[in-house]
XYZ file of C-alpha atoms in Angstrom:
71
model
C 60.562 154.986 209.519
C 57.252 155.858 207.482
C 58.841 158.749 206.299
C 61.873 157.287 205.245
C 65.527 157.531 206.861
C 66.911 160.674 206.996
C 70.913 161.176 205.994
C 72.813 160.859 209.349
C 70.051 159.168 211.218
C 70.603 156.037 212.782
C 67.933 153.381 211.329
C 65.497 152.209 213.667
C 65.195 149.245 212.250
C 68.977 148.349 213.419
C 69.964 146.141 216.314
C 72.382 146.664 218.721
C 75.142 144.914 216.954
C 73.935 146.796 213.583
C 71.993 144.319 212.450
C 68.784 144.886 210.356
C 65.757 143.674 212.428
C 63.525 143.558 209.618
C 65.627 141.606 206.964
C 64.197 139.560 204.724
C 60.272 140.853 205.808
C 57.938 142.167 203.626
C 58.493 145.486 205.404
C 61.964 146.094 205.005
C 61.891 149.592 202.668
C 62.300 148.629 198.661
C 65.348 151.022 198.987
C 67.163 148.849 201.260
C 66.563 145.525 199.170
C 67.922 147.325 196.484
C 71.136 148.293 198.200
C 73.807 145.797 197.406
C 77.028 145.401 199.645
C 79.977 145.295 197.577
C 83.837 145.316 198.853
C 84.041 149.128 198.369
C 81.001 149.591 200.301
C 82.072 147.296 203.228
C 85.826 147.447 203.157
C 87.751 145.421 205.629
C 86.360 147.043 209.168
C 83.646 148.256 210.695
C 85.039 151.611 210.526
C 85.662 151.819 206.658
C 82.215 150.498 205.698
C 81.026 153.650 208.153
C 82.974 156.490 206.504
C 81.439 154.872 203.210
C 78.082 154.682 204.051
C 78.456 158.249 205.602
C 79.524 159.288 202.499
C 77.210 157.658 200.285
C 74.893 159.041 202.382
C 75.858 162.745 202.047
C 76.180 162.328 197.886
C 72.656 160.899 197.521
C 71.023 163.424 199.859
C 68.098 165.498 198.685
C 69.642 168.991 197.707
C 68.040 171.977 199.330
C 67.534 175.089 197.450
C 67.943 178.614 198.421
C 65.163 181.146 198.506
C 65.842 184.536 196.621
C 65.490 186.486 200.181
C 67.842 183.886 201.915
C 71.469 184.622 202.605
């Protein structure tokens, strides 16, 4: 994803079984090397580390402003 990943896009880069395809290759973004799973992040289920992520995803967003003519 040249452009980056978008918030609420699924990563291209993911296998079926969410698995990064590109791990440990030169390629892989800097931003995902720098993301480090910790137990918050992961929690005990594939379903908890999903809301997280979701989350995490939403509070790191870029925020987009308002024009003064926009309602």
């Amino acid at each position: 994803m040249p452009e980056g990943k978008p918030a609420g896009v699924r990563c291209v880069q993911l296998s079926e079984d969410n698995r990064c395809l590109i791990y440990g290759k030169p390629e892989r973004p800097a931003a995902c090397n720098a993301l480090r799973p910790t137990e918050e992040m992961c929690g005990s289920s594939f379903e908890e580390a999903m809301i997280y992520l979701t989350w995490l995803e939403a509070a790191t967003a870029p925020q987009v402003k308002k024009l003064k003519n926009e309602t």
